[in-house]
mmCIF file of C-alpha atoms in Angstrom:
data_model
loop_
_atom_site.group_PDB
_atom_site.id
_atom_site.type_symbol
_atom_site.label_atom_id
_atom_site.label_comp_id
_atom_site.label_asym_id
_atom_site.label_seq_id
_atom_site.Cartn_x
_atom_site.Cartn_y
_atom_site.Cartn_z
ATOM 1 C CA UNK A 1 -4.297 12.252 -21.842
ATOM 2 C CA UNK A 2 -1.271 10.549 -22.812
ATOM 3 C CA UNK A 3 1.586 12.366 -21.868
ATOM 4 C CA UNK A 4 5.282 11.804 -23.552
ATOM 5 C CA UNK A 5 8.575 13.052 -21.921
ATOM 6 C CA UNK A 6 11.805 13.462 -21.562
ATOM 7 C CA UNK A 7 14.860 14.771 -19.287
ATOM 8 C CA UNK A 8 18.143 14.694 -19.735
ATOM 9 C CA UNK A 9 19.481 15.999 -16.623
ATOM 10 C CA UNK A 10 17.581 16.314 -12.749
ATOM 11 C CA UNK A 11 17.610 19.367 -11.035
ATOM 12 C CA UNK A 12 20.291 20.166 -8.974
ATOM 13 C CA UNK A 13 18.481 19.665 -4.753
ATOM 14 C CA UNK A 14 15.692 19.219 -5.363
ATOM 15 C CA UNK A 15 13.329 19.415 -2.294
ATOM 16 C CA UNK A 16 9.386 17.997 -2.681
ATOM 17 C CA UNK A 17 6.143 17.056 -0.558
ATOM 18 C CA UNK A 18 4.581 14.703 -1.106
ATOM 19 C CA UNK A 19 0.604 14.411 0.285
ATOM 20 C CA UNK A 20 -0.402 12.417 2.909
ATOM 21 C CA UNK A 21 -0.370 8.080 2.578
ATOM 22 C CA UNK A 22 -3.656 7.065 1.142
ATOM 23 C CA UNK A 23 -3.365 3.413 3.301
ATOM 24 C CA UNK A 24 -3.186 5.480 6.814
ATOM 25 C CA UNK A 25 -5.489 8.304 5.010
ATOM 26 C CA UNK A 26 -7.988 5.311 4.315
ATOM 27 C CA UNK A 27 -7.245 3.042 7.361
ATOM 28 C CA UNK A 28 -7.786 6.330 9.950
ATOM 29 C CA UNK A 29 -11.783 7.296 7.519
ATOM 30 C CA UNK A 30 -12.726 4.731 8.810
ATOM 31 C CA UNK A 31 -11.123 5.509 12.873
ATOM 32 C CA UNK A 32 -12.446 8.749 12.872
ATOM 33 C CA UNK A 33 -16.198 7.474 11.470
ATOM 34 C CA UNK A 34 -15.886 4.563 14.107
ATOM 35 C CA UNK A 35 -14.950 7.546 16.860
ATOM 36 C CA UNK A 36 -15.569 11.247 15.172
ATOM 37 C CA UNK A 37 -13.347 12.667 17.635
ATOM 38 C CA UNK A 38 -9.987 11.650 16.380
ATOM 39 C CA UNK A 39 -8.272 15.062 14.568
ATOM 40 C CA UNK A 40 -6.566 13.729 10.715
ATOM 41 C CA UNK A 41 -4.165 15.800 8.765
ATOM 42 C CA UNK A 42 -2.404 15.826 6.074
ATOM 43 C CA UNK A 43 -4.849 13.484 4.436
ATOM 44 C CA UNK A 44 -4.468 11.861 1.149
ATOM 45 C CA UNK A 45 -5.594 13.804 -1.394
ATOM 46 C CA UNK A 46 -6.346 10.235 -3.946
ATOM 47 C CA UNK A 47 -8.698 8.952 -5.237
ATOM 48 C CA UNK A 48 -8.876 6.008 -3.013
ATOM 49 C CA UNK A 49 -10.110 8.506 -0.692
ATOM 50 C CA UNK A 50 -11.826 11.034 -2.190
ATOM 51 C CA UNK A 51 -13.499 8.413 -2.791
ATOM 52 C CA UNK A 52 -13.903 6.856 1.185
ATOM 53 C CA UNK A 53 -14.820 10.399 2.200
ATOM 54 C CA UNK A 54 -17.796 10.583 -0.195
ATOM 55 C CA UNK A 55 -18.872 7.186 0.533
ATOM 56 C CA UNK A 56 -18.995 7.521 4.059
ATOM 57 C CA UNK A 57 -21.000 11.114 3.788
ATOM 58 C CA UNK A 58 -23.385 9.588 1.628
ATOM 59 C CA UNK A 59 -26.788 9.397 2.880
ATOM 60 C CA UNK A 60 -27.404 7.102 -0.222
ATOM 61 C CA UNK A 61 -28.065 3.435 -0.910
ATOM 62 C CA UNK A 62 -26.553 3.194 -3.720
ATOM 63 C CA UNK A 63 -22.836 3.229 -2.482
ATOM 64 C CA UNK A 64 -20.343 3.676 -5.464
ATOM 65 C CA UNK A 65 -17.159 3.854 -5.046
ATOM 66 C CA UNK A 66 -15.501 3.746 -8.886
ATOM 67 C CA UNK A 67 -11.890 2.215 -8.887
ATOM 68 C CA UNK A 68 -11.041 1.991 -5.021
ATOM 69 C CA UNK A 69 -10.376 -0.830 -3.644
ATOM 70 C CA UNK A 70 -9.056 -0.481 -0.321
ATOM 71 C CA UNK A 71 -12.368 1.464 -0.123
ATOM 72 C CA UNK A 72 -13.631 -1.490 -0.998
ATOM 73 C CA UNK A 73 -13.100 -3.272 0.862
ATOM 74 C CA UNK A 74 -13.219 -1.716 4.613
ATOM 75 C CA UNK A 75 -16.492 -0.188 3.865
ATOM 76 C CA UNK A 76 -17.384 -3.293 3.762
ATOM 77 C CA UNK A 77 -16.641 -4.452 6.904
ATOM 78 C CA UNK A 78 -18.049 -0.989 8.188
ATOM 79 C CA UNK A 79 -21.573 -1.366 6.630
ATOM 80 C CA UNK A 80 -21.663 -5.298 7.674
ATOM 81 C CA UNK A 81 -21.393 -5.362 11.114
ATOM 82 C CA UNK A 82 -21.498 -1.390 12.744
ATOM 83 C CA UNK A 83 -24.265 0.306 10.955
ATOM 84 C CA UNK A 84 -27.959 -0.609 10.180
ATOM 85 C CA UNK A 85 -28.096 0.969 6.975
ATOM 86 C CA UNK A 86 -28.953 -1.470 3.992
ATOM 87 C CA UNK A 87 -26.233 -0.557 0.903
ATOM 88 C CA UNK A 88 -25.494 -1.631 -2.686
ATOM 89 C CA UNK A 89 -21.629 -1.089 -2.897
ATOM 90 C CA UNK A 90 -20.559 -0.797 -6.377
ATOM 91 C CA UNK A 91 -17.520 -0.056 -7.956
ATOM 92 C CA UNK A 92 -16.471 0.467 -11.122
ATOM 93 C CA UNK A 93 -16.038 -2.457 -14.910
ATOM 94 C CA UNK A 94 -12.908 -3.229 -13.234
ATOM 95 C CA UNK A 95 -14.204 -3.378 -9.091
ATOM 96 C CA UNK A 96 -16.299 -5.781 -10.364
ATOM 97 C CA UNK A 97 -13.699 -8.143 -11.016
ATOM 98 C CA UNK A 98 -11.940 -8.264 -8.394
ATOM 99 C CA UNK A 99 -12.716 -11.383 -6.044
ATOM 100 C CA UNK A 100 -14.183 -10.668 -2.373
ATOM 101 C CA UNK A 101 -14.275 -14.066 -1.613
ATOM 102 C CA UNK A 102 -12.618 -14.321 1.410
ATOM 103 C CA UNK A 103 -13.713 -11.392 2.701
ATOM 104 C CA UNK A 104 -17.796 -12.240 2.473
ATOM 105 C CA UNK A 105 -16.619 -15.730 4.170
ATOM 106 C CA UNK A 106 -15.709 -13.895 7.011
ATOM 107 C CA UNK A 107 -17.645 -11.534 7.724
ATOM 108 C CA UNK A 108 -20.375 -14.645 7.672
ATOM 109 C CA UNK A 109 -19.088 -16.031 10.166
ATOM 110 C CA UNK A 110 -20.353 -12.626 12.617
ATOM 111 C CA UNK A 111 -23.768 -13.927 10.209
ATOM 112 C CA UNK A 112 -23.440 -10.640 7.984
ATOM 113 C CA UNK A 113 -25.632 -9.805 6.117
ATOM 114 C CA UNK A 114 -23.939 -9.667 1.512
ATOM 115 C CA UNK A 115 -25.850 -10.824 -1.202
ATOM 116 C CA UNK A 116 -23.322 -10.907 -4.419
ATOM 117 C CA UNK A 117 -25.872 -9.327 -6.875
ATOM 118 C CA UNK A 118 -24.296 -10.309 -10.511
ATOM 119 C CA UNK A 119 -21.758 -12.795 -10.287
ATOM 120 C CA UNK A 120 -20.934 -15.327 -6.823
ATOM 121 C CA UNK A 121 -17.314 -13.627 -5.361
ATOM 122 C CA UNK A 122 -17.603 -10.189 -6.717
ATOM 123 C CA UNK A 123 -18.620 -6.708 -5.747
ATOM 124 C CA UNK A 124 -21.182 -5.387 -6.293
ATOM 125 C CA UNK A 125 -22.302 -6.454 -3.040
ATOM 126 C CA UNK A 126 -26.131 -6.230 -1.061
ATOM 127 C CA UNK A 127 -25.150 -5.265 2.265
ATOM 128 C CA UNK A 128 -28.346 -5.601 5.101
ATOM 129 C CA UNK A 129 -25.935 -4.481 7.958
ATOM 130 C CA UNK A 130 -26.153 -4.814 11.709
ATOM 131 C CA UNK A 131 -24.695 -4.226 14.526
ATOM 132 C CA UNK A 132 -22.796 -7.352 15.221
ATOM 133 C CA UNK A 133 -21.559 -7.833 18.302
ATOM 134 C CA UNK A 134 -18.268 -9.806 17.110
ATOM 135 C CA UNK A 135 -16.033 -12.926 18.407
ATOM 136 C CA UNK A 136 -14.020 -15.372 16.760
ATOM 137 C CA UNK A 137 -13.604 -16.098 13.083
ATOM 138 C CA UNK A 138 -10.829 -17.518 10.600
ATOM 139 C CA UNK A 139 -9.914 -17.636 7.229
ATOM 140 C CA UNK A 140 -6.588 -18.136 4.982
ATOM 141 C CA UNK A 141 -3.381 -15.543 5.594
ATOM 142 C CA UNK A 142 -2.542 -16.522 2.383
ATOM 143 C CA UNK A 143 -4.704 -12.840 0.358
ATOM 144 C CA UNK A 144 -4.485 -8.948 0.694
ATOM 145 C CA UNK A 145 -4.473 -7.872 4.145
ATOM 146 C CA UNK A 146 -6.810 -4.721 3.358
ATOM 147 C CA UNK A 147 -9.092 -7.905 4.202
ATOM 148 C CA UNK A 148 -7.568 -8.750 7.024
ATOM 149 C CA UNK A 149 -7.358 -4.946 8.355
ATOM 150 C CA UNK A 150 -10.764 -4.894 7.390
ATOM 151 C CA UNK A 151 -11.995 -6.243 10.160
ATOM 152 C CA UNK A 152 -9.832 -5.615 13.073
ATOM 153 C CA UNK A 153 -10.748 -1.475 12.349
ATOM 154 C CA UNK A 154 -14.187 -3.259 12.964
ATOM 155 C CA UNK A 155 -13.484 -4.605 15.834
ATOM 156 C CA UNK A 156 -12.961 -1.967 17.443
ATOM 157 C CA UNK A 157 -16.565 -1.187 17.908
ATOM 158 C CA UNK A 158 -18.037 -4.713 17.779
ATOM 159 C CA UNK A 159 -19.809 -6.166 21.969
ATOM 160 C CA UNK A 160 -16.534 -9.151 21.755
ATOM 161 C CA UNK A 161 -13.904 -7.297 19.906
ATOM 162 C CA UNK A 162 -12.205 -9.589 17.286
ATOM 163 C CA UNK A 163 -9.737 -12.576 17.139
ATOM 164 C CA UNK A 164 -8.769 -13.513 13.894
ATOM 165 C CA UNK A 165 -7.118 -17.362 13.479
ATOM 166 C CA UNK A 166 -5.298 -16.783 10.162
ATOM 167 C CA UNK A 167 -3.965 -20.015 8.476
ATOM 168 C CA UNK A 168 -0.823 -20.091 5.959
ATOM 169 C CA UNK A 169 1.546 -17.610 5.684
ATOM 170 C CA UNK A 170 0.864 -14.355 6.603
ATOM 171 C CA UNK A 171 0.751 -11.782 3.326
ATOM 172 C CA UNK A 172 1.948 -8.033 2.878
ATOM 173 C CA UNK A 173 2.409 -8.365 6.675
ATOM 174 C CA UNK A 174 3.295 -5.276 7.397
ATOM 175 C CA UNK A 175 0.373 -3.677 6.334
ATOM 176 C CA UNK A 176 -1.651 -5.683 9.568
ATOM 177 C CA UNK A 177 1.268 -4.470 12.412
ATOM 178 C CA UNK A 178 0.185 -0.762 10.030
ATOM 179 C CA UNK A 179 -3.091 -1.117 11.368
ATOM 180 C CA UNK A 180 -2.848 -3.135 14.554
ATOM 181 C CA UNK A 181 0.429 0.689 15.632
ATOM 182 C CA UNK A 182 -3.490 2.683 14.965
ATOM 183 C CA UNK A 183 -5.377 1.189 16.502
ATOM 184 C CA UNK A 184 -2.442 0.813 20.413
ATOM 185 C CA UNK A 185 -2.145 4.811 19.719
ATOM 186 C CA UNK A 186 -5.901 4.977 19.130
ATOM 187 C CA UNK A 187 -5.501 3.366 23.188
ATOM 188 C CA UNK A 188 -7.038 -0.222 21.075
ATOM 189 C CA UNK A 189 -5.878 -2.607 22.971
ATOM 190 C CA UNK A 190 -4.724 -5.185 20.647
ATOM 191 C CA UNK A 191 -2.196 -8.501 20.759
ATOM 192 C CA UNK A 192 -0.929 -10.978 17.394
ATOM 193 C CA UNK A 193 1.345 -14.242 18.793
ATOM 194 C CA UNK A 194 1.542 -16.739 15.823
ATOM 195 C CA UNK A 195 -1.362 -16.507 13.632
ATOM 196 C CA UNK A 196 -4.079 -15.897 15.902
ATOM 197 C CA UNK A 197 -4.375 -11.665 16.256
ATOM 198 C CA UNK A 198 -6.865 -10.312 18.495
ATOM 199 C CA UNK A 199 -8.313 -6.627 18.951
ATOM 200 C CA UNK A 200 -10.371 -5.796 21.855
ATOM 201 C CA UNK A 201 -13.783 -3.250 22.184
ATOM 202 C CA UNK A 202 -12.679 0.073 22.019
ATOM 203 C CA UNK A 203 -15.756 2.262 25.074
ATOM 204 C CA UNK A 204 -14.710 5.620 24.463
ATOM 205 C CA UNK A 205 -11.872 6.287 22.111
ATOM 206 C CA UNK A 206 -9.339 9.924 23.747
ATOM 207 C CA UNK A 207 -9.068 12.712 21.236
ATOM 208 C CA UNK A 208 -6.330 11.891 19.073
ATOM 209 C CA UNK A 209 -4.325 13.826 16.515
ATOM 210 C CA UNK A 210 -3.238 11.859 13.557
ATOM 211 C CA UNK A 211 -0.393 13.674 11.091
ATOM 212 C CA UNK A 212 -0.848 10.784 8.291
ATOM 213 C CA UNK A 213 2.953 10.398 6.525
ATOM 214 C CA UNK A 214 2.526 10.531 2.804
ATOM 215 C CA UNK A 215 3.135 7.906 1.256
ATOM 216 C CA UNK A 216 6.935 5.182 0.525
ATOM 217 C CA UNK A 217 5.433 3.669 -2.614
ATOM 218 C CA UNK A 218 5.112 7.146 -3.480
ATOM 219 C CA UNK A 219 8.481 7.740 -2.559
ATOM 220 C CA UNK A 220 9.594 4.979 -5.116
ATOM 221 C CA UNK A 221 9.194 6.602 -8.710
ATOM 222 C CA UNK A 222 11.385 9.184 -6.936
ATOM 223 C CA UNK A 223 14.661 6.583 -5.757
ATOM 224 C CA UNK A 224 14.040 4.907 -9.403
ATOM 225 C CA UNK A 225 14.371 8.427 -11.105
ATOM 226 C CA UNK A 226 17.254 9.339 -9.280
ATOM 227 C CA UNK A 227 18.678 5.841 -8.766
ATOM 228 C CA UNK A 228 18.935 6.499 -12.871
ATOM 229 C CA UNK A 229 20.695 10.011 -13.314
ATOM 230 C CA UNK A 230 23.445 11.002 -12.235
ATOM 231 C CA UNK A 231 25.662 9.988 -9.490
ATOM 232 C CA UNK A 232 25.297 12.959 -7.456
ATOM 233 C CA UNK A 233 22.115 13.410 -8.469
ATOM 234 C CA UNK A 234 20.252 14.304 -4.745
ATOM 235 C CA UNK A 235 16.266 14.790 -4.312
ATOM 236 C CA UNK A 236 14.942 15.543 -0.930
ATOM 237 C CA UNK A 237 11.566 14.475 -0.196
ATOM 238 C CA UNK A 238 9.589 15.869 3.368
ATOM 239 C CA UNK A 239 7.479 15.099 6.244
ATOM 240 C CA UNK A 240 8.891 10.965 5.137
ATOM 241 C CA UNK A 241 10.357 9.151 9.002
ATOM 242 C CA UNK A 242 12.547 6.492 10.404
ATOM 243 C CA UNK A 243 10.632 4.919 12.345
ATOM 244 C CA UNK A 244 7.729 4.843 10.157
ATOM 245 C CA UNK A 245 5.014 2.837 10.256
ATOM 246 C CA UNK A 246 4.861 1.676 5.825
ATOM 247 C CA UNK A 247 5.571 -1.687 4.979
ATOM 248 C CA UNK A 248 7.315 -0.303 1.728
ATOM 249 C CA UNK A 249 9.385 2.363 3.316
ATOM 250 C CA UNK A 250 11.655 -1.291 2.827
ATOM 251 C CA UNK A 251 12.309 1.085 -0.385
ATOM 252 C CA UNK A 252 14.981 2.711 1.056
ATOM 253 C CA UNK A 253 17.369 -0.693 1.774
ATOM 254 C CA UNK A 254 16.109 -1.833 -1.257
ATOM 255 C CA UNK A 255 17.246 1.478 -3.165
ATOM 256 C CA UNK A 256 20.773 1.555 -1.391
ATOM 257 C CA UNK A 257 21.050 -1.944 -3.380
ATOM 258 C CA UNK A 258 20.540 -0.136 -6.318
ATOM 259 C CA UNK A 259 22.804 2.466 -5.602
ATOM 260 C CA UNK A 260 21.113 5.571 -4.292
ATOM 261 C CA UNK A 261 21.456 6.250 -0.250
ATOM 262 C CA UNK A 262 18.948 7.258 1.737
ATOM 263 C CA UNK A 263 20.010 9.902 4.748
ATOM 264 C CA UNK A 264 16.893 10.259 7.666
ATOM 265 C CA UNK A 265 17.042 13.937 9.207
ATOM 266 C CA UNK A 266 15.312 14.853 11.834
ATOM 267 C CA UNK A 267 12.530 12.205 11.507
ATOM 268 C CA UNK A 268 11.362 14.538 9.397
ATOM 269 C CA UNK A 269 12.996 13.976 5.850
ATOM 270 C CA UNK A 270 14.836 12.249 3.772
ATOM 271 C CA UNK A 271 17.670 13.049 0.998
ATOM 272 C CA UNK A 272 18.041 10.606 -1.224
ATOM 273 C CA UNK A 273 21.983 11.341 -2.986
ATOM 274 C CA UNK A 274 23.364 8.589 -5.508
ATOM 275 C CA UNK A 275 26.476 7.926 -4.823
ATOM 276 C CA UNK A 276 27.700 4.985 -7.870
ATOM 277 C CA UNK A 277 27.022 3.157 -11.199
ATOM 278 C CA UNK A 278 24.884 -0.859 -10.638
ATOM 279 C CA UNK A 279 26.428 -3.193 -12.230
ATOM 280 C CA UNK A 280 25.318 -6.508 -10.588
ATOM 281 C CA UNK A 281 21.236 -8.003 -10.881
ATOM 282 C CA UNK A 282 18.739 -7.737 -7.880
ATOM 283 C CA UNK A 283 16.721 -10.425 -6.654
ATOM 284 C CA UNK A 284 14.292 -10.103 -3.776
ATOM 285 C CA UNK A 285 11.339 -11.256 -2.101
ATOM 286 C CA UNK A 286 8.267 -8.773 -1.960
ATOM 287 C CA UNK A 287 5.608 -11.014 -1.138
ATOM 288 C CA UNK A 288 5.683 -7.762 1.557
ATOM 289 C CA UNK A 289 5.959 -4.882 0.024
ATOM 290 C CA UNK A 290 4.085 -5.831 -4.006
ATOM 291 C CA UNK A 291 3.090 -2.638 -4.260
ATOM 292 C CA UNK A 292 7.231 -2.531 -5.294
ATOM 293 C CA UNK A 293 7.873 -4.884 -8.025
ATOM 294 C CA UNK A 294 6.339 -1.925 -10.763
ATOM 295 C CA UNK A 295 9.225 0.912 -9.511
ATOM 296 C CA UNK A 296 12.011 -2.142 -8.951
ATOM 297 C CA UNK A 297 11.223 -4.350 -11.828
ATOM 298 C CA UNK A 298 11.177 -1.086 -15.096
ATOM 299 C CA UNK A 299 14.061 0.467 -12.584
ATOM 300 C CA UNK A 300 16.526 -3.263 -13.237
ATOM 301 C CA UNK A 301 15.069 -3.234 -16.670
ATOM 302 C CA UNK A 302 16.579 0.994 -17.206
ATOM 303 C CA UNK A 303 19.594 0.375 -15.729
ATOM 304 C CA UNK A 304 20.369 -3.027 -17.681
ATOM 305 C CA UNK A 305 20.557 -4.947 -14.799
ATOM 306 C CA UNK A 306 19.368 -8.308 -13.743
ATOM 307 C CA UNK A 307 16.400 -8.866 -11.444
ATOM 308 C CA UNK A 308 14.123 -11.472 -9.823
ATOM 309 C CA UNK A 309 11.637 -10.287 -8.673
ATOM 310 C CA UNK A 310 9.102 -13.443 -6.346
ATOM 311 C CA UNK A 311 6.783 -12.947 -3.756
ATOM 312 C CA UNK A 312 4.237 -11.372 -6.249
ATOM 313 C CA UNK A 313 0.697 -14.143 -5.737
ATOM 314 C CA UNK A 314 -1.303 -11.092 -5.118
ATOM 315 C CA UNK A 315 -0.107 -8.432 -8.455
ATOM 316 C CA UNK A 316 -2.846 -10.442 -10.555
ATOM 317 C CA UNK A 317 -5.883 -8.984 -8.045
ATOM 318 C CA UNK A 318 -4.590 -5.238 -8.314
ATOM 319 C CA UNK A 319 -6.152 -2.394 -10.450
ATOM 320 C CA UNK A 320 -5.062 -4.872 -13.243
ATOM 321 C CA UNK A 321 -2.620 -8.901 -13.672
ATOM 322 C CA UNK A 322 -0.123 -6.264 -12.728
ATOM 323 C CA UNK A 323 2.103 -9.120 -13.432
ATOM 324 C CA UNK A 324 1.058 -9.252 -17.285
ATOM 325 C CA UNK A 325 1.203 -6.232 -17.137
ATOM 326 C CA UNK A 326 4.838 -5.704 -16.543
ATOM 327 C CA UNK A 327 5.392 -8.295 -19.194
ATOM 328 C CA UNK A 328 3.419 -6.821 -21.895
ATOM 329 C CA UNK A 329 5.628 -2.897 -21.267
ATOM 330 C CA UNK A 330 8.506 -4.107 -20.564
ATOM 331 C CA UNK A 331 8.244 -6.472 -23.766
ATOM 332 C CA UNK A 332 7.139 -3.654 -26.147
ATOM 333 C CA UNK A 333 10.883 -1.262 -25.342
ATOM 334 C CA UNK A 334 12.785 -4.463 -25.401
ATOM 335 C CA UNK A 335 13.157 -6.869 -22.117
ATOM 336 C CA UNK A 336 13.067 -9.908 -22.446
ATOM 337 C CA UNK A 337 11.172 -11.097 -19.524
ATOM 338 C CA UNK A 338 9.657 -14.305 -17.919
ATOM 339 C CA UNK A 339 6.629 -14.348 -15.252
ATOM 340 C CA UNK A 340 5.400 -17.037 -12.761
ATOM 341 C CA UNK A 341 1.624 -17.103 -11.259
ATOM 342 C CA UNK A 342 3.590 -14.834 -8.531
ATOM 343 C CA UNK A 343 7.384 -13.731 -10.087
ATOM 344 C CA UNK A 344 9.178 -11.790 -13.233
ATOM 345 C CA UNK A 345 12.288 -12.561 -14.286
ATOM 346 C CA UNK A 346 14.339 -10.050 -15.701
ATOM 347 C CA UNK A 347 17.309 -10.775 -18.395
ATOM 348 C CA UNK A 348 20.014 -7.847 -18.199
ATOM 349 C CA UNK A 349 19.825 -5.611 -20.987
ATOM 350 C CA UNK A 350 22.364 -5.989 -24.173
ATOM 351 C CA UNK A 351 21.011 -3.592 -26.074
ATOM 352 C CA UNK A 352 19.411 0.128 -27.045
ATOM 353 C CA UNK A 353 15.679 0.897 -25.060
ATOM 354 C CA UNK A 354 13.418 0.953 -27.538
ATOM 355 C CA UNK A 355 12.525 4.832 -27.347
ATOM 356 C CA UNK A 356 9.741 7.149 -27.778
ATOM 357 C CA UNK A 357 7.151 3.304 -27.061
ATOM 358 C CA UNK A 358 3.302 4.066 -25.459
ATOM 359 C CA UNK A 359 2.693 1.887 -22.371
ATOM 360 C CA UNK A 360 -0.549 1.306 -21.372
ATOM 361 C CA UNK A 361 -1.575 1.906 -18.117
ATOM 362 C CA UNK A 362 -4.643 -0.631 -18.096
ATOM 363 C CA UNK A 363 -6.541 2.192 -15.785
ATOM 364 C CA UNK A 364 -3.241 1.617 -13.293
ATOM 365 C CA UNK A 365 -2.286 4.612 -11.268
ATOM 366 C CA UNK A 366 1.055 2.291 -10.731
ATOM 367 C CA UNK A 367 1.890 1.407 -14.367
ATOM 368 C CA UNK A 368 2.062 4.942 -15.105
ATOM 369 C CA UNK A 369 3.741 5.947 -12.286
ATOM 370 C CA UNK A 370 6.158 3.688 -12.950
ATOM 371 C CA UNK A 371 7.584 3.215 -16.231
ATOM 372 C CA UNK A 372 7.897 7.347 -16.557
ATOM 373 C CA UNK A 373 11.311 7.198 -14.457
ATOM 374 C CA UNK A 374 12.800 5.873 -18.178
ATOM 375 C CA UNK A 375 12.397 9.496 -19.349
ATOM 376 C CA UNK A 376 15.831 9.693 -17.664
ATOM 377 C CA UNK A 377 16.852 6.808 -20.478
ATOM 378 C CA UNK A 378 14.797 7.807 -23.821
ATOM 379 C CA UNK A 379 11.707 9.321 -24.611
ATOM 380 C CA UNK A 380 8.860 7.484 -23.667
ATOM 381 C CA UNK A 381 4.635 7.942 -24.008
ATOM 382 C CA UNK A 382 2.777 7.560 -21.138
ATOM 383 C CA UNK A 383 -1.382 6.724 -21.810
ATOM 384 C CA UNK A 384 -3.642 8.026 -19.841
ATOM 385 C CA UNK A 385 -1.843 9.749 -17.805
ATOM 386 C CA UNK A 386 -4.317 11.078 -15.336
ATOM 387 C CA UNK A 387 -4.614 7.619 -14.053
ATOM 388 C CA UNK A 388 -1.788 8.430 -11.329
ATOM 389 C CA UNK A 389 -4.887 10.244 -9.393
ATOM 390 C CA UNK A 390 -5.591 6.716 -8.236
ATOM 391 C CA UNK A 391 -3.042 7.561 -5.551
ATOM 392 C CA UNK A 392 -1.123 11.130 -6.438
ATOM 393 C CA UNK A 393 -2.818 13.658 -7.704
ATOM 394 C CA UNK A 394 0.470 16.371 -8.176
ATOM 395 C CA UNK A 395 2.684 13.652 -9.144
ATOM 396 C CA UNK A 396 3.294 14.651 -13.024
ATOM 397 C CA UNK A 397 3.458 18.662 -12.118
ATOM 398 C CA UNK A 398 6.241 16.643 -9.149
ATOM 399 C CA UNK A 399 7.796 16.008 -12.118
ATOM 400 C CA UNK A 400 7.850 18.844 -14.027
ATOM 401 C CA UNK A 401 9.383 20.050 -10.825
ATOM 402 C CA UNK A 402 12.108 19.176 -10.714
ATOM 403 C CA UNK A 403 13.157 18.510 -14.899
ATOM 404 C CA UNK A 404 10.663 16.678 -17.035
ATOM 405 C CA UNK A 405 9.733 18.237 -20.190
ATOM 406 C CA UNK A 406 6.315 16.702 -21.114
ATOM 407 C CA UNK A 407 4.188 16.619 -24.512
ATOM 408 C CA UNK A 408 1.299 16.075 -24.102
ATOM 409 C CA UNK A 409 -0.619 14.098 -26.975
#
């Protein structure tokens, strides 16, 4: 379904509630499978988390996780080291184009029995599970943090625990810190010194209740909306914390440069206020927060300012090649944009945005959501709008509630 979006002015004093973070939820769902006395609240209702719940509940020999990248990586480690099951782990056509060889190579260092059934280095994976003792693994540091987190999570159940030596510069460090923080809350002894991470086994987990914070990456789209609004516009987002585990909480600092002030209220909610019009260009290294790249790029283009983003090498292996997708879709709107293998550069805009452009989303939820705020500037069409369910099921409903007009096509 395609959606034509338009918005002249935000509704005043809007308060929104966003479901739990899929990043936290999927980590906690694996931990609950390993330690069943964990109680979880405000789990994500995203497709990725539903795929995780369904996979863990399934007794089938074929596990299809569709588009869920986090689920693929976490379950590869879980099935191969923590079970005695033989499973075929597969996914969508795009999932079968997303590399997983680095994780498989790491798991094989602990004698994991994993076979590629189609293309070497990519799903589907035939896994012969065994209860590993654990031990030491070395792997490149400049990979998706999900590979690293997958190993750390299962390390809690291995007799010798797990020790990772990361070679090179670490990518997406906040997501590794998130995993370690959740493990410490559970009572796991772990350490992170230089490029070595050690997770000790946990024999018995204490009974513990986790309340999942909403995704800060989901909040980023509302930061963008406020940034494109009028000075004085405000919006309140519930259940966000100043001491968040999520690296994407840095969006608050980044959007301060884009004219949006964040007020934390009782560590229970945030109030976003547009305080100024921005005329200077924006520069940032997003190596630790790559999921913010699309939102920031579109915001800067809409504001008419230049944008220089670096540290984006992992965008090529997401749901789509996000650098190429941004280049193509922003180009349709009239952007002067250049990309490299790990950076994006947009020149300050000196002409009107082309209206009613149809934005392709490439089966990528973040493409749909990051371009939606442009409706504040001119009408825009979002193709395959239902793709947002991957991470943010009621995204369009919330946009309706704050004044967006939508026509289904």
